Structure formats: structure tokens, C-alpha cells
mmCIF file of C-alpha atoms in Angstrom:
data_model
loop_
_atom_site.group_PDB
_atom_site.id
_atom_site.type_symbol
_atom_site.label_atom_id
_atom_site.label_comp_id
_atom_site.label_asym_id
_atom_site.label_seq_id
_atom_site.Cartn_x
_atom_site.Cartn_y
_atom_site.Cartn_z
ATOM 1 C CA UNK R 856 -9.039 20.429 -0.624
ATOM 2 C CA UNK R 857 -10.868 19.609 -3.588
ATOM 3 C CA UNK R 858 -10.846 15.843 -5.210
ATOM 4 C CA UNK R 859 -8.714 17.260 -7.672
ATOM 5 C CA UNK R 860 -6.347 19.134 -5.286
ATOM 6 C CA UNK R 861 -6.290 15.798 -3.875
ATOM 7 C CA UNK R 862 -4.736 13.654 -6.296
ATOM 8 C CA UNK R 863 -2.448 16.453 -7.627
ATOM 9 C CA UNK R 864 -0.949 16.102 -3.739
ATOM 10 C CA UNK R 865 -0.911 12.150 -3.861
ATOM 11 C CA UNK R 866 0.503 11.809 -7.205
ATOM 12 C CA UNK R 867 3.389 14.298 -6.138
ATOM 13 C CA UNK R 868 4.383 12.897 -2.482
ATOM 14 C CA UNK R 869 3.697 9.027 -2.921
ATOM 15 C CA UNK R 870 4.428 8.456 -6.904
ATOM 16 C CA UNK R 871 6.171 11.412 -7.835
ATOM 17 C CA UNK R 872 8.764 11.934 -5.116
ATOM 18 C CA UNK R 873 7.930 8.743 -2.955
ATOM 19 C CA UNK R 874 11.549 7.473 -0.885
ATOM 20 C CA UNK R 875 10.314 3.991 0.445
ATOM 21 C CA UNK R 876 12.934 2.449 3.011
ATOM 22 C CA UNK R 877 14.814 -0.921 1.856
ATOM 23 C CA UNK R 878 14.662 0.165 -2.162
ATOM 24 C CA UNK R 879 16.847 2.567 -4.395
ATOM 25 C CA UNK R 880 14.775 5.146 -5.851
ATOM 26 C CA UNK R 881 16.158 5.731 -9.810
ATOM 27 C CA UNK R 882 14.499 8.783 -12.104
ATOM 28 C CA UNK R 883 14.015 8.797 -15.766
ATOM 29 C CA UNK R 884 12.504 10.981 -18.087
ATOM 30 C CA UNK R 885 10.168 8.120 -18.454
ATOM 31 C CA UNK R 886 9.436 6.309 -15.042
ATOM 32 C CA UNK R 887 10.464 5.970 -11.734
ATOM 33 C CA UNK R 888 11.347 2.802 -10.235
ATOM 34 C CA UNK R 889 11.969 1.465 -6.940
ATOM 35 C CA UNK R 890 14.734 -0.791 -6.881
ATOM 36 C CA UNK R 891 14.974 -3.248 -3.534
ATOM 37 C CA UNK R 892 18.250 -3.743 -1.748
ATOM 38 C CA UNK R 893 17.324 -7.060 -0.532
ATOM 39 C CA UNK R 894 16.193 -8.967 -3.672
ATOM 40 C CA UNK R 895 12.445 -8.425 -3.310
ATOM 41 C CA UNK R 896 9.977 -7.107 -5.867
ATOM 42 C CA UNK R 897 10.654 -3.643 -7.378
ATOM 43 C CA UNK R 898 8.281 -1.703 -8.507
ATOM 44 C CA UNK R 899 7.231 1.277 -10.682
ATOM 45 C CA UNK R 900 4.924 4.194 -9.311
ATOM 46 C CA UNK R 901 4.785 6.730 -12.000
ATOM 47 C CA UNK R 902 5.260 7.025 -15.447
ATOM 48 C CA UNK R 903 5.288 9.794 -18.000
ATOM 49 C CA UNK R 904 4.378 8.198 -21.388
ATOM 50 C CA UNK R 905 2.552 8.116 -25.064
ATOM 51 C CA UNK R 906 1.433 6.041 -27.079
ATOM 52 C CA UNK R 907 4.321 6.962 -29.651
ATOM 53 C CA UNK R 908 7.388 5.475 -27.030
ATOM 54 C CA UNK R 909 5.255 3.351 -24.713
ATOM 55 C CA UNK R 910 6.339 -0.218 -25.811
ATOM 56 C CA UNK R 911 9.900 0.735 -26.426
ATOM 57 C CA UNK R 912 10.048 2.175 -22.838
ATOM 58 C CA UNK R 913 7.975 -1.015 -21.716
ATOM 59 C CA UNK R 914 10.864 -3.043 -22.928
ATOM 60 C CA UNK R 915 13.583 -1.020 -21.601
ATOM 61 C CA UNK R 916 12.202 -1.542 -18.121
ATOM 62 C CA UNK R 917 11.721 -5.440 -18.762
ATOM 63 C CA UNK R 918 15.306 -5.632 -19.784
ATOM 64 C CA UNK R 919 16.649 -3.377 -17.222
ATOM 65 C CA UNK R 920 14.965 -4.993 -14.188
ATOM 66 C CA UNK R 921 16.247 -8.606 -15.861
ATOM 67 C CA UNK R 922 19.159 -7.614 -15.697
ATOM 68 C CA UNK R 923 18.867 -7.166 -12.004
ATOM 69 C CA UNK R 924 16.935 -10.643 -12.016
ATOM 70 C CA UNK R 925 14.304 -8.178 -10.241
ATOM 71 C CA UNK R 926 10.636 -9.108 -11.235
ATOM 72 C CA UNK R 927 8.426 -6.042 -10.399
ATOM 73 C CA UNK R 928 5.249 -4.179 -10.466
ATOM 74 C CA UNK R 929 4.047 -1.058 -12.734
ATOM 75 C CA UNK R 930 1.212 0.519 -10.361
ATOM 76 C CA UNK R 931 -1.540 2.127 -12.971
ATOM 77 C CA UNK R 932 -3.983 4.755 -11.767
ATOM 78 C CA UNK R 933 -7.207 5.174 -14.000
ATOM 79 C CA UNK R 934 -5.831 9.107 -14.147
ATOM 80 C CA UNK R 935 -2.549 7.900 -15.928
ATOM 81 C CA UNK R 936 -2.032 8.620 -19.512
ATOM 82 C CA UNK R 937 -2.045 6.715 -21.930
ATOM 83 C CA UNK R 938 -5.507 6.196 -21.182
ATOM 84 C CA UNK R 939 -4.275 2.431 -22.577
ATOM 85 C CA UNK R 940 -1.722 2.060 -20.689
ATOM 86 C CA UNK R 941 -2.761 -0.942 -18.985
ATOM 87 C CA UNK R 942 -3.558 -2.913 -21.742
ATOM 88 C CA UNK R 943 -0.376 -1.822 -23.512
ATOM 89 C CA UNK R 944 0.830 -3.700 -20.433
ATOM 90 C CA UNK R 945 -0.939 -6.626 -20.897
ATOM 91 C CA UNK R 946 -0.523 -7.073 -24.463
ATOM 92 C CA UNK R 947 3.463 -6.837 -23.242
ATOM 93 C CA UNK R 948 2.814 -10.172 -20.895
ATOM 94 C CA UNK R 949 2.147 -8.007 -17.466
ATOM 95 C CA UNK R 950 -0.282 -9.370 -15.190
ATOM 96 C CA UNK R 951 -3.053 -6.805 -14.630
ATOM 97 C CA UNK R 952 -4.987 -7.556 -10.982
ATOM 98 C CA UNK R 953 -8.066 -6.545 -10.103
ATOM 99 C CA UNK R 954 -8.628 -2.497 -9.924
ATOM 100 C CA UNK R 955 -8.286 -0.785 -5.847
ATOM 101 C CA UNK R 956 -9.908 2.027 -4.999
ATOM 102 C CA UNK R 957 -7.649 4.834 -3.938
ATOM 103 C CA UNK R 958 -9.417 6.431 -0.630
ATOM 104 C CA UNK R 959 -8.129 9.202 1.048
ATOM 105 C CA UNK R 960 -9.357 11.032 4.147
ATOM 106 C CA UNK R 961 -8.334 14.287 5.845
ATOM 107 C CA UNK R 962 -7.833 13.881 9.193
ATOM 108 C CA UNK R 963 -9.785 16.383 11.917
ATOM 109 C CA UNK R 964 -10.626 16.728 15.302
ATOM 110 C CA UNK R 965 -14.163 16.652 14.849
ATOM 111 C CA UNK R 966 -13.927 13.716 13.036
ATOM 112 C CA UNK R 967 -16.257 10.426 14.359
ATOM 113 C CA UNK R 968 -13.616 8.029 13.872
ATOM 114 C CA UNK R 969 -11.536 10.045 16.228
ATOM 115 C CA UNK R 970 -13.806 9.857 18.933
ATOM 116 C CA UNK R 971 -14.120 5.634 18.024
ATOM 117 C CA UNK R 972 -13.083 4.173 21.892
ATOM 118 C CA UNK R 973 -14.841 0.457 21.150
ATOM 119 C CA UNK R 974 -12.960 -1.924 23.684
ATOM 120 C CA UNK R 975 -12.162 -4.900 21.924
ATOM 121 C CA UNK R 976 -8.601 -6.805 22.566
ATOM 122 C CA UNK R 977 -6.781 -4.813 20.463
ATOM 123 C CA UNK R 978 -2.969 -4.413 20.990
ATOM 124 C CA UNK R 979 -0.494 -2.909 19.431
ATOM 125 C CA UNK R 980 2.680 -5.571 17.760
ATOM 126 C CA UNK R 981 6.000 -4.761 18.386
ATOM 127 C CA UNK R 982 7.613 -8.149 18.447
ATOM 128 C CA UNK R 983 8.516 -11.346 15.643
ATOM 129 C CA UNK R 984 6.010 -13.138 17.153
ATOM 130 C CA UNK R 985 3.272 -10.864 16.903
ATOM 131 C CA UNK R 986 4.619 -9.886 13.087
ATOM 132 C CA UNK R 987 4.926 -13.811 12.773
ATOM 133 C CA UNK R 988 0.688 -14.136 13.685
ATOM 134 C CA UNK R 989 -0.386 -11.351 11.364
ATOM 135 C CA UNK R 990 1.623 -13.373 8.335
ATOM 136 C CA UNK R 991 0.087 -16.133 9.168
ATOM 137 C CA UNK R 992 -2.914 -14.861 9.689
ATOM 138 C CA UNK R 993 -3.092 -13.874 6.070
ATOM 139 C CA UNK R 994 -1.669 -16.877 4.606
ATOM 140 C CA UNK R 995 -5.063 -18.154 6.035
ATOM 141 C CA UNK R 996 -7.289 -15.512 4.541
ATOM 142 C CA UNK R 997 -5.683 -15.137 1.043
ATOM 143 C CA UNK R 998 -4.253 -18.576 0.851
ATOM 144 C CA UNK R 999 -0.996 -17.856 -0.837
ATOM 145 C CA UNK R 1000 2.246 -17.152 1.559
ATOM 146 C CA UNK R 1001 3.461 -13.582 2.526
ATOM 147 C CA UNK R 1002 6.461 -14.679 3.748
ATOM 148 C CA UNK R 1003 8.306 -11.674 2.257
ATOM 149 C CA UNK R 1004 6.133 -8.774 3.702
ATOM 150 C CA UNK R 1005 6.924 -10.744 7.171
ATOM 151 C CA UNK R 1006 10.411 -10.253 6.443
ATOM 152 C CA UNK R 1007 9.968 -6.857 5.069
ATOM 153 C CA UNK R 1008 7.516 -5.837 7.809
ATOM 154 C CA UNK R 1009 10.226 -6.566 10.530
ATOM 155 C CA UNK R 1010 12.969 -5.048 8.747
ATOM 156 C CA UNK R 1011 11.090 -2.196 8.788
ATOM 157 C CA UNK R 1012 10.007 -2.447 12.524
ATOM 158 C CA UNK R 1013 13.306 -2.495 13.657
ATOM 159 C CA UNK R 1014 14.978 -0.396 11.789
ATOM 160 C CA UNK R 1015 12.349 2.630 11.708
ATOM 161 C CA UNK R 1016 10.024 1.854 14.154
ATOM 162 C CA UNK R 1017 8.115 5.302 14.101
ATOM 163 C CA UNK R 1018 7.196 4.697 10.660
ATOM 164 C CA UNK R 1019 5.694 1.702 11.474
ATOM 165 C CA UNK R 1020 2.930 0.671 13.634
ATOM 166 C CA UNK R 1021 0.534 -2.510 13.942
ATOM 167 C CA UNK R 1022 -2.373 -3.501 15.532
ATOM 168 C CA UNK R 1023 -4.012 -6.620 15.971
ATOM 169 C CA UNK R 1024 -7.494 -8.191 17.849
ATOM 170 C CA UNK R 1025 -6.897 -11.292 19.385
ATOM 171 C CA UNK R 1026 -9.845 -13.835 20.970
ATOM 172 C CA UNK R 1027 -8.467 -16.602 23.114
ATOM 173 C CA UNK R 1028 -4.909 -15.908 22.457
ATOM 174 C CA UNK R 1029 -5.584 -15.883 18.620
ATOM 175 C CA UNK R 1030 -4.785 -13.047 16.399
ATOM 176 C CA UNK R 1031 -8.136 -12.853 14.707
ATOM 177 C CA UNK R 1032 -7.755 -9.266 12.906
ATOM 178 C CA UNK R 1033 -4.601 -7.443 12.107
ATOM 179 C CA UNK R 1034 -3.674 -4.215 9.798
ATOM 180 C CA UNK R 1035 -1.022 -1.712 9.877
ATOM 181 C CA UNK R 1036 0.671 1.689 8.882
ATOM 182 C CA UNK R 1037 3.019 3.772 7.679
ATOM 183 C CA UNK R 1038 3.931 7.150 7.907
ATOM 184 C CA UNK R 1039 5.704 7.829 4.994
ATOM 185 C CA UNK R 1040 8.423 10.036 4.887
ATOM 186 C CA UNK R 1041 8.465 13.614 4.379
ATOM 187 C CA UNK R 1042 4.779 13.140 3.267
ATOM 188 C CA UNK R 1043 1.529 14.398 4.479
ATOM 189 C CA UNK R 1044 0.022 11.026 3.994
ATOM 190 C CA UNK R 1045 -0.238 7.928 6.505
ATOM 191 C CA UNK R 1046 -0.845 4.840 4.367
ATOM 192 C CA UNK R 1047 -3.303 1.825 5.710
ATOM 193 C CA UNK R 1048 -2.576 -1.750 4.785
ATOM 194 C CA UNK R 1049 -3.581 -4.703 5.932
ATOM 195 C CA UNK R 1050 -7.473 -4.685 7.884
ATOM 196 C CA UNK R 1051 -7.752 -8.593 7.022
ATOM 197 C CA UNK R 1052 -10.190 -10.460 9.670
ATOM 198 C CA UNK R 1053 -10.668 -14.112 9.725
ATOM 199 C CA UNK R 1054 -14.323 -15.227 8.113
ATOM 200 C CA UNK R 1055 -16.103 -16.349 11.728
ATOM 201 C CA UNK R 1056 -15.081 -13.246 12.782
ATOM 202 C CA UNK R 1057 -16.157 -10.873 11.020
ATOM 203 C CA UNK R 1058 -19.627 -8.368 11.667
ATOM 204 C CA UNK R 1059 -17.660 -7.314 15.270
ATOM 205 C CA UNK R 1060 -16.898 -4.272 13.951
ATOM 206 C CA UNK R 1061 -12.892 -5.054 14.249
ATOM 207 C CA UNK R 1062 -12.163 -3.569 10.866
ATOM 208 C CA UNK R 1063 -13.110 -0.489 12.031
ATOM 209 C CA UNK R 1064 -11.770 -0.304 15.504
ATOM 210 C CA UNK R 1065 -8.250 -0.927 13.557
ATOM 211 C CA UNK R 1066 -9.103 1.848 11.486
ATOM 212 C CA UNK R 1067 -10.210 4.402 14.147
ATOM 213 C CA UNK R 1068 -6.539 3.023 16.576
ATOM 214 C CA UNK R 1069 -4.410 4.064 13.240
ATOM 215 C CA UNK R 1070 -6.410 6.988 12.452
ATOM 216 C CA UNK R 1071 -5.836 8.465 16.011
ATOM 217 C CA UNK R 1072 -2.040 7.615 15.664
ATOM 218 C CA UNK R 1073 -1.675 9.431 12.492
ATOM 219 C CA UNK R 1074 -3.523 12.360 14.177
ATOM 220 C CA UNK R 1075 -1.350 12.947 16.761
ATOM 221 C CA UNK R 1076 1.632 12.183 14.798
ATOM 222 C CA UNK R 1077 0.675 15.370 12.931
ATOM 223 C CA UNK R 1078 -0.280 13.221 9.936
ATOM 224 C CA UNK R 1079 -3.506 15.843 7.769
ATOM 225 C CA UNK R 1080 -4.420 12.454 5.817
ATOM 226 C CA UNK R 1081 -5.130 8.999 5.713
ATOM 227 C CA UNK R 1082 -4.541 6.830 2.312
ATOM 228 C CA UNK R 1083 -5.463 3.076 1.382
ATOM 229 C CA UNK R 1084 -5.884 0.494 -1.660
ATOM 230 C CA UNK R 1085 -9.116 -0.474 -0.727
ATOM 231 C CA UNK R 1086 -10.804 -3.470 -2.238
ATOM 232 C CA UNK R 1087 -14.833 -3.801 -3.125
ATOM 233 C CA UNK R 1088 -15.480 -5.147 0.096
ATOM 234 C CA UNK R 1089 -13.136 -2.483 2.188
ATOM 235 C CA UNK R 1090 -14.602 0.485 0.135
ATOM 236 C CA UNK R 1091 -17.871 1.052 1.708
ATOM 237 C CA UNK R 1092 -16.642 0.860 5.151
ATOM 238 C CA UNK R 1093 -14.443 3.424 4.399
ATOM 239 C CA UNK R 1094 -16.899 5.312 2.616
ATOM 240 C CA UNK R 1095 -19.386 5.249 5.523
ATOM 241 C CA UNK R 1096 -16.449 6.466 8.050
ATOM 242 C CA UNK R 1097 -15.302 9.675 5.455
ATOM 243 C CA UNK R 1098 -12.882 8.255 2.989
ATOM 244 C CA UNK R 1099 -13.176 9.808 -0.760
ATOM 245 C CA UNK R 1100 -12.674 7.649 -3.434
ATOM 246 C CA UNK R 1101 -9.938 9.829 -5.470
ATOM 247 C CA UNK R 1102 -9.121 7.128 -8.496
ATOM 248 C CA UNK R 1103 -8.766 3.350 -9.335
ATOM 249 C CA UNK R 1104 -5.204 1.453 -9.668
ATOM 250 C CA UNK R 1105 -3.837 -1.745 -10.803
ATOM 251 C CA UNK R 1106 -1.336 -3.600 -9.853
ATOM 252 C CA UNK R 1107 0.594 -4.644 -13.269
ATOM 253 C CA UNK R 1108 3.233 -8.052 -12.313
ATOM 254 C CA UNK R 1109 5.654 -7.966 -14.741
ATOM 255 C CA UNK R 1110 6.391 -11.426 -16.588
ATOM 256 C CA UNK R 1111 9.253 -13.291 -15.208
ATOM 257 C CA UNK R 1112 12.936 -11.549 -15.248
ATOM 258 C CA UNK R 1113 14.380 -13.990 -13.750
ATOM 259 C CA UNK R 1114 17.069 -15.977 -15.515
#
């Protein structure tokens, strides 16, 4: 597949017709939105918009999720049109954070990270506990509390675990490096989060081993390709083990809706 083949496939499987366990999935002629069913964050993958109805549909979905006293995110892609989308969104009060890079890579046989067997303490997490490390191992790294993906991430652990698998590498009984995945449904994509490793740590090559333990998963799950949000300092890595950087995206926080 071409790059452009590529992101036709993305946008139609994970923003198009995305279904993402523990939300509502709603279709408009404008957006669709992702609705949670247990008072998290909703968010908004795609939109189909112009610069003639943007702001009146921006304020449709500000009022609508209010009235849910849902605050949420509107994902932008560099691809999307508008090409001023996003700072229609600021102008509106959204909080635009710094741009991802949207990597993808098809997975095959031949491929090196397949063959990655590096023997470091790496485990897979099935258990609270070991969901309960990983949250607070990035509470260290990013300093601000994830106490909802921990809740989310064991919701989701228990009640599909084959869609969701995580790894960590642990020294002296620490967690130390964690990142995880899911196979989303009725796609042909596996989606990578996570890969955070604490700073005296890092240069072990522990980002990568989680990579290459997820990568073979996905593989023989029957998964053709591997996605991820990749920040500056993620994106060569990936890069240097095959990933192609398809498109940038922002994550847009909407201003509080919450009465």
C-alpha cells in the first residue's frame, strides 16, 4: 500500500467507522462523537466540515456535550479540511496540544522487529497491581495523574481481555518501562500506546523490546498493521524500526462543559 492508500484505510476503520468499548458511538452529517458510558472524556474523531458551517457546528457540539456535562476532545489530522480547522478551534476556546505523528507499519514476516528476542525482564500485566505500577509509573514521568486510564485500562482488561495486552520491564521489582495495545475491533490496525521509560533508565533499548513483544502479538493475532501517536522523541525510533509517518494530529480539549 501506498502512503495514500494508507490513510484512506486509517481514516475509514479508526475515525470513520471506529466502535471503541465503554463509549456510545453517535453519527452526524457533521461529526462523529464518542460518547463514554462511565462519565469520562468523549471525544470526536472525524469531522466533515467548511468554513461556511464550521463555528455553528463547533457550538452545537459544545452545547450538546454540556449538556451531558461531558468535556471532550476533537482529534485534528493535518489532512482534515478546513485546512483551519484547528485554529477555528482555538479561536472557539479549545485547547490545541502539541502535534503527534501518525506512524503506521505493515506487519511481515521478514520484518527485523519480528525477529527482536532481546532478554530483558519483560512480562506481560494481567493483574490491578501490575495496571496499578504502569499508572504510577506515568504519574512519575508526565507528572500529572492518569488515574482515569487506570480505571479505564482495567475495565477494559477484564472485560475484553484479547483486545488488550500490556507489557512492562521491571529492575529490582520496579516497573521501570511499560506500554500497551489494542486490537481494535473489526479493524486491520493494532494501536500502540504507552512506551514511557523512567529517565535513569533509558538508552537499554526497553522502548524497543516493548515494541518488537507487541509487534509479534499483533502478528500472530493476524493483525497486517501497527498504528501509534508518536511524539518527537518516539518518532525516530519508530522510523529506524519501519514505521511511515502518514500525517500529524492534535489533540483539541474542549473548554469546560461542566456545569
Amino acid at each position: 500500500m501506498d502512503k495514500n492508500e494508507l490513510i484512506s484505510l486509517f481514516h475509514k476503520e479508526l475515525r470513520q467507522d471506529a466502535q471503541v468499548k465503554g463509549y456510545i458511538r453517535e453519527e452526524t452529517e457533521h461529526v462523529v462523537r464518542h460518547i463514554s458510558q462511565f462519565g469520562e472524556k468523549g471525544f470526536i474523531v472525524s469531522s466533515n466540515v467548511n468554513e461556511g458551517n464550521i463555528k455553528e457546528i463547533i457550538k452545537n457540539e459544545l452545547s450538546y456535550f454540556s449538556n451531558l456535562e461531558q468535556n471532550f476532545e476533537w482529534k485534528v489530522y493535518n489532512y482534515d479540511k478546513p485546512d483551519s480547522l484547528k485554529d477555528i478551534l482555538r479561536q472557539e476556546g479549545f485547547t490545541i496540544e502539541d502535534p503527534e505523528a501518525l506512524m503506521v507499519m505493515e506487519l511481515d514476516e521478514q520484518l527485523p522487529l519480528l525477529k527482536n528476542d532481546r532478554h530483558v525482564n519483560l512480562k506481560e500485566i494481567t493483574d490491578y497491581k501490575g495496571i496499578q505500577d504502569i499508572i504510577f509509573l506515568e504519574d512519575v514521568i508526565w507528572n500529572v495523574p492518569h488515574t482515569e486510564l487506570g480505571e479505564r485500562l482495567w475495565r477494559d482488561k477484564q472485560n475484553n481481555p484479547e483486545s488488550l495486552y500490556l507489557y512492562g520491564i521491571y529492575e529490582d521489582g520496579q516497573l521501570v518501562s511499560a506500554a500497551w495495545m489494542y486490537l481494535e475491533e473489526n479493524s486491520s490496525f493494532a494501536s500502540l500506546w504507552g512506551g514511557s521509560t523512567l529517565p535513569l533508565f533509558r538508552g537499554k533499548g526497553y522502548y524497543t523490546a516493548l515494541l518488537a513483544t507487541r509487534a509479534k502479538k499483533a502478528y500472530e493475532k493476524g493483525y497486517p498493521f501497527l498504528t501509534v501517536d508518536a511524539s518527537t522523541m518516539s518518532r525516530p525510533i519508530l522510523e529506524k524500526c519501519g514505521f511511515l509517518c502518514l500525517a500529524f494530529s492534535y489533540g483539541c480539549q474542549s473548554p469546560s462543559t461542566k456545569q
